[in-house]
Amino acid sequence: MPTPIVFSTPDEQRSWADDVRRQGSTIGFVPTMGALHRGHIALIDHAHSLADVVVVSVFVNPRQFNQRADFDAYPRPIDDDVQQCAAAGVAAVFAPTGAAMYPQGFETTVTAGPLASTMEGAHRDGHFDGVVTVLTKLFSILRPDLAVFGEKDFQQLAIVRRLVTDLDLDVEIVGAPTVREPDGLALSSRNRRLDATARAAARAVPRALDAAIAAARDGSVDDALRAACDVFDAAPQVHPDYVEIFDPNTLRPVPTLEGRRVPGTTRIATAAHVGDVRLIDNRDLFERA
Ligand code: PAF
């Protein structure tokens, strides 16, 4: 299990990636904020199936946090992350400091468009501007052939696809399915901040989506939303920010389910606070059983 090379500056990482490309190898990239879990390993495995060499970035990007406390509390187990990358066959880990990514004088940013105006974007001011800014920098440093993103962050995936199209970035964006615990909770780096009581309460998040999916089979948008909210109402420790049923292309809420009862046409997403931990999840409203 060879240890990946760990780079901490953009210049070192760029010149290594240039060498890899010169040798004729393709680069698959998995951008992360660290605290790696099985969900990230699934993204790395996916990247391995599509590219010769896999690079993982580990950078808790300050520009995508709209609350300082959330940024400070974000877990940073870098040694464990590097070990997991080694076990997963990652060739290089890019783990820059904040100052290396945003040195004194940094002032140019990328702005996400209307896709960022709903759901996460509506609740986390500037979040997606921070995401597209850091990704533009990471893509420019690594120039990967492809980058793999989890569908758990469905809105992020849509915005990143828009980013590479709009700015003509030469990288293929690949989406990979959400990995879940046996009780349905989507894997997230934030889950490790849940104590036992909060972890039990967090089951309400996937259950709310289950309830909405069941209600949507014969019911309306309102029926599905009400079913999800009933689950949250029965879980006093869990406070939803939103539950939204939306078109997966525009990310806009859909007024009716008529003509939509087909997989891939309609999605449901939620974000909820469990104690001081904010969790997100989403599913296809008409996924195949
Ligand atoms: O999904 C994440 O972990 C982050 O938003 C990303 C894509 C690594 C950008 O910082």
PDB file of C-alpha atoms in Angstrom, residues 2-10 12-14 16-17 20 27-36 41 44 48 53-60 77-97 138 141-142:
ATOM      1  CA  PRO A   2       2.262   2.861  -1.239  1.00  0.00           C
ATOM      2  CA  THR A   3       1.742   6.180   0.580  1.00  0.00           C
ATOM      3  CA  PRO A   4       0.454   8.933  -1.698  1.00  0.00           C
ATOM      4  CA  ILE A   5       2.659  11.974  -2.236  1.00  0.00           C
ATOM      5  CA  VAL A   6       1.213  14.838  -0.226  1.00  0.00           C
ATOM      6  CA  PHE A   7       1.516  18.304  -1.787  1.00  0.00           C
ATOM      7  CA  SER A   8       0.838  21.492   0.104  1.00  0.00           C
ATOM      8  CA  THR A   9       1.410  24.158  -2.550  1.00  0.00           C
ATOM      9  CA  PRO A  10      -0.316  24.693  -5.907  1.00  0.00           C
ATOM     10  CA  GLU A  12       4.279  21.492  -6.489  1.00  0.00           C
ATOM     11  CA  GLN A  13       0.928  19.872  -7.218  1.00  0.00           C
ATOM     12  CA  ARG A  14       0.733  21.448 -10.678  1.00  0.00           C
ATOM     13  CA  TRP A  16       3.564  16.747 -10.542  1.00  0.00           C
ATOM     14  CA  ALA A  17       0.272  16.654 -12.491  1.00  0.00           C
ATOM     15  CA  VAL A  20       1.831  12.586 -15.013  1.00  0.00           C
ATOM     16  CA  ILE A  27      -5.910  11.975 -14.045  1.00  0.00           C
ATOM     17  CA  GLY A  28      -9.115  11.375 -12.106  1.00  0.00           C
ATOM     18  CA  PHE A  29      -9.758  13.934  -9.399  1.00  0.00           C
ATOM     19  CA  VAL A  30     -11.832  13.677  -6.211  1.00  0.00           C
ATOM     20  CA  PRO A  31     -12.134  17.058  -4.484  1.00  0.00           C
ATOM     21  CA  THR A  32     -12.937  16.768  -0.753  1.00  0.00           C
ATOM     22  CA  MET A  33     -12.824  18.693   2.482  1.00  0.00           C
ATOM     23  CA  GLY A  34     -11.311  15.671   4.230  1.00  0.00           C
ATOM     24  CA  ALA A  35     -12.716  13.604   7.119  1.00  0.00           C
ATOM     25  CA  LEU A  36     -12.951  10.860   4.526  1.00  0.00           C
ATOM     26  CA  ILE A  41     -13.773   5.955  -0.972  1.00  0.00           C
ATOM     27  CA  ILE A  44     -12.149   7.361  -5.381  1.00  0.00           C
ATOM     28  CA  HIS A  48     -10.015   4.637 -10.522  1.00  0.00           C
ATOM     29  CA  VAL A  53      -4.123   7.968 -11.686  1.00  0.00           C
ATOM     30  CA  VAL A  54      -6.305   9.385  -8.907  1.00  0.00           C
ATOM     31  CA  VAL A  55      -5.646  12.612  -7.003  1.00  0.00           C
ATOM     32  CA  VAL A  56      -7.636  13.649  -3.918  1.00  0.00           C
ATOM     33  CA  SER A  57      -7.682  17.197  -2.585  1.00  0.00           C
ATOM     34  CA  VAL A  58      -8.246  17.757   1.135  1.00  0.00           C
ATOM     35  CA  PHE A  59      -9.026  21.397   1.778  1.00  0.00           C
ATOM     36  CA  VAL A  60     -11.593  22.825   4.194  1.00  0.00           C
ATOM     37  CA  PRO A  77      -8.163  14.278  10.611  1.00  0.00           C
ATOM     38  CA  ILE A  78      -5.494  14.689   7.911  1.00  0.00           C
ATOM     39  CA  ASP A  79      -3.274  11.723   8.959  1.00  0.00           C
ATOM     40  CA  ASP A  80      -6.247   9.372   8.840  1.00  0.00           C
ATOM     41  CA  ASP A  81      -7.296  10.882   5.489  1.00  0.00           C
ATOM     42  CA  VAL A  82      -3.838  10.197   3.990  1.00  0.00           C
ATOM     43  CA  GLN A  83      -3.918   6.623   5.331  1.00  0.00           C
ATOM     44  CA  GLN A  84      -7.335   6.031   3.780  1.00  0.00           C
ATOM     45  CA  CYS A  85      -6.078   7.476   0.494  1.00  0.00           C
ATOM     46  CA  ALA A  86      -3.090   5.094   0.656  1.00  0.00           C
ATOM     47  CA  ALA A  87      -5.400   2.117   1.202  1.00  0.00           C
ATOM     48  CA  ALA A  88      -7.552   3.293  -1.724  1.00  0.00           C
ATOM     49  CA  GLY A  89      -4.556   3.531  -4.096  1.00  0.00           C
ATOM     50  CA  VAL A  90      -4.549   7.326  -4.434  1.00  0.00           C
ATOM     51  CA  ALA A  91      -1.358   8.601  -6.090  1.00  0.00           C
ATOM     52  CA  ALA A  92      -1.327  12.128  -4.654  1.00  0.00           C
ATOM     53  CA  VAL A  93      -3.125  14.112  -1.976  1.00  0.00           C
ATOM     54  CA  PHE A  94      -3.306  17.867  -2.433  1.00  0.00           C
ATOM     55  CA  ALA A  95      -3.670  19.376   1.056  1.00  0.00           C
ATOM     56  CA  PRO A  96      -2.901  23.089   0.765  1.00  0.00           C
ATOM     57  CA  THR A  97      -3.083  25.613   3.584  1.00  0.00           C
ATOM     58  CA  LEU A 138      -8.304  23.233  -8.197  1.00  0.00           C
ATOM     59  CA  ILE A 141      -3.895  23.544 -10.762  1.00  0.00           C
ATOM     60  CA  LEU A 142      -4.483  19.867 -11.609  1.00  0.00           C
TER      61      LEU A 142
END
